[in-house]
Coordinates of C-alpha atoms in Angstrom, one line a residue:
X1 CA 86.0 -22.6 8.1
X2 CA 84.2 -23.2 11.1
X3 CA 83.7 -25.8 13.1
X4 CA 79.7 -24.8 13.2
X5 CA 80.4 -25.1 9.4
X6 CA 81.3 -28.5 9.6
X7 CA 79.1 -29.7 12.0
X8 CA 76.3 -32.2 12.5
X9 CA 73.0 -30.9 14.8
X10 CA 71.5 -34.1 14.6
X11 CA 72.5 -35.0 18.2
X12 CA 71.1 -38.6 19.7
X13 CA 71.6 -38.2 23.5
X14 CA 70.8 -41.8 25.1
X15 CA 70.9 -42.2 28.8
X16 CA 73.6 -44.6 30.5
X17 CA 71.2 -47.8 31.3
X18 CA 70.6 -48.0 27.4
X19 CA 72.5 -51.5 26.3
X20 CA 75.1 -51.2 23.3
X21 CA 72.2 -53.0 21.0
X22 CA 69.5 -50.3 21.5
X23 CA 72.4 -47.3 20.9
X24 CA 73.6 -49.1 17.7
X25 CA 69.9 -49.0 16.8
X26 CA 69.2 -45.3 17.2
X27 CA 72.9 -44.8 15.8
X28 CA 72.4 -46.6 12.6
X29 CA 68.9 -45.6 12.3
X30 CA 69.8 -41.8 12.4
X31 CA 73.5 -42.9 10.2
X32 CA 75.4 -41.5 13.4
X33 CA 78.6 -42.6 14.4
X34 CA 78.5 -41.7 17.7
X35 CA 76.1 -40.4 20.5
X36 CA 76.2 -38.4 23.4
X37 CA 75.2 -40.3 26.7
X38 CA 73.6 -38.1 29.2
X39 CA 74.0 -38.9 33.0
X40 CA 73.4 -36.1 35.1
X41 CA 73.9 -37.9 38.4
X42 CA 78.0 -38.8 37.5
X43 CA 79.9 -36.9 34.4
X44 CA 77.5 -35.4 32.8
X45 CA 78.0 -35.5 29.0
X46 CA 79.8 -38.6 27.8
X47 CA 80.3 -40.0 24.0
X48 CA 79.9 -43.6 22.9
X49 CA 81.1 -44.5 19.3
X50 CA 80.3 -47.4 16.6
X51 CA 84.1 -48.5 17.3
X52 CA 83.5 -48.6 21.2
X53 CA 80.1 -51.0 20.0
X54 CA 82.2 -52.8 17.3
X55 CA 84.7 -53.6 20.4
X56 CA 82.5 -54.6 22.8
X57 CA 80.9 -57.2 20.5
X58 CA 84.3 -58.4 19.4
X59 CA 85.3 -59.3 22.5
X60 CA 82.1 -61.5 22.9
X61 CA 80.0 -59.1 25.1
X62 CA 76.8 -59.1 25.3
X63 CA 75.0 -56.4 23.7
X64 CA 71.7 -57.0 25.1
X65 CA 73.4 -57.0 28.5
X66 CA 76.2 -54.2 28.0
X67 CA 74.7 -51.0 28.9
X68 CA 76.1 -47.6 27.7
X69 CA 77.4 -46.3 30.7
X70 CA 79.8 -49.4 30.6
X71 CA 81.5 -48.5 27.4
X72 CA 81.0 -44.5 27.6
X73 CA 84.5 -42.3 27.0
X74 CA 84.0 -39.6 30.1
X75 CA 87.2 -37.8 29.6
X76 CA 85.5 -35.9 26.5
X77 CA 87.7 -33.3 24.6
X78 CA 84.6 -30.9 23.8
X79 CA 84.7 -28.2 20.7
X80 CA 83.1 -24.7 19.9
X81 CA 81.3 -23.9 17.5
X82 CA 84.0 -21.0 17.0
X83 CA 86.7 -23.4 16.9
X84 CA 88.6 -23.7 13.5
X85 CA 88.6 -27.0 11.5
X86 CA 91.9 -26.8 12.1
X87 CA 91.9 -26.7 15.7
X88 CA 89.3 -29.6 15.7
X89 CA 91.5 -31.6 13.3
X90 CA 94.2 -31.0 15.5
X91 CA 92.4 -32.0 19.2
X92 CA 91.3 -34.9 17.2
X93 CA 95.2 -35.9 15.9
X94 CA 96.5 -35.2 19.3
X95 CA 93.9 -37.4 21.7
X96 CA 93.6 -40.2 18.5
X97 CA 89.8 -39.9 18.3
X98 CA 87.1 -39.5 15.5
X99 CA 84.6 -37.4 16.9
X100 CA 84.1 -34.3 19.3
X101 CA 81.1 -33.0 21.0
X102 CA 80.6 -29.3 20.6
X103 CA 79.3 -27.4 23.3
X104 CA 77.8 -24.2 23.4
X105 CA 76.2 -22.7 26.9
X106 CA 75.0 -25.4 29.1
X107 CA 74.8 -28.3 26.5
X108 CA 75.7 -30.1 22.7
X109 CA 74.7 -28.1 20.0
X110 CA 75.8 -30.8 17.5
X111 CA 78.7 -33.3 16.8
X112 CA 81.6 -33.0 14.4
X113 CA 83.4 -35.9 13.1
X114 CA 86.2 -36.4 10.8
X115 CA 84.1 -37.2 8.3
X116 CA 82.6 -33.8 8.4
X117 CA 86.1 -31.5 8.3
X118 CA 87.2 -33.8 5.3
X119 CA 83.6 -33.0 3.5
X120 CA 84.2 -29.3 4.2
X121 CA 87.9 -29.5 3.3
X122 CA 87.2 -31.2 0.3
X123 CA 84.4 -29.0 -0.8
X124 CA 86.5 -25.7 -0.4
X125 CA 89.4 -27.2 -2.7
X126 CA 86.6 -27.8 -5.5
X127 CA 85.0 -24.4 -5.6
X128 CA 87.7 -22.0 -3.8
X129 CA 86.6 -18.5 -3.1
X130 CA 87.6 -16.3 -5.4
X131 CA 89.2 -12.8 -4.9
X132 CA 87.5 -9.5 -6.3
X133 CA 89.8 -7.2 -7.1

């Protein structure tokens, strides 16, 4: 399987100003774990996850205050949609994350999480393809 298999299209791209309460909004209204932050004038793409929310507020910050951009991971491991759940699994092991952005042409075309290769995973051991002889 594919990693376009396995994906997510529903995509939230917030901008960098937006604070850590307005992202966990559009997050949990959409039942995302994560959205891309957009800011074309520094990185470009970025990600921001409910962890990198759930720390912030831990550690007492604000989340009225704390604005994206802050709390935004910029060194992004990005997928293709040609990329194996395998290889995704693997990029995922190896930089100890939870989600990847996947990229085709100029921008995301969805998100993939580990939630989504385990779904696929698990849904391919219940019904495996059979061989025609």
């Amino acid at each position: 399987m594919l990693v376009r298999d396995a994906m997510s299209t529903v995509v939230l791209t917030i901008g960098p100003n937006h604070t850590l309460r307005q992202a966990a909004r559009l997050m949990s209204a959409r039942r995302i774990g994560a959205a891309v932050v957009h800011d074309p004038d520094t990185c470009g793409f970025g990600i921001i996850t409910e962890r990198d929310i759930l720390n912030a507020v831990g550690s007492g910050q604000d989340p009225d205050v704390e604005t994206a951009s802050t709390h935004t991971t910029t060194d992004v491991v990005f997928a293709a949609p040609v990329w194996t759940l395998e290889e995704a699994a693997e990029a995922m092991t190896h930089g100890g994350f939870r989600h990847l952005i996947v990229l085709d042409g100029d921008g995301p075309v969805g998100i993939v999480s580990v939630r989504d290769i385990i779904r696929c995973w698990t849904r391919a051991r219940r019904h495996p393809v059979e061989l025609v002889v």
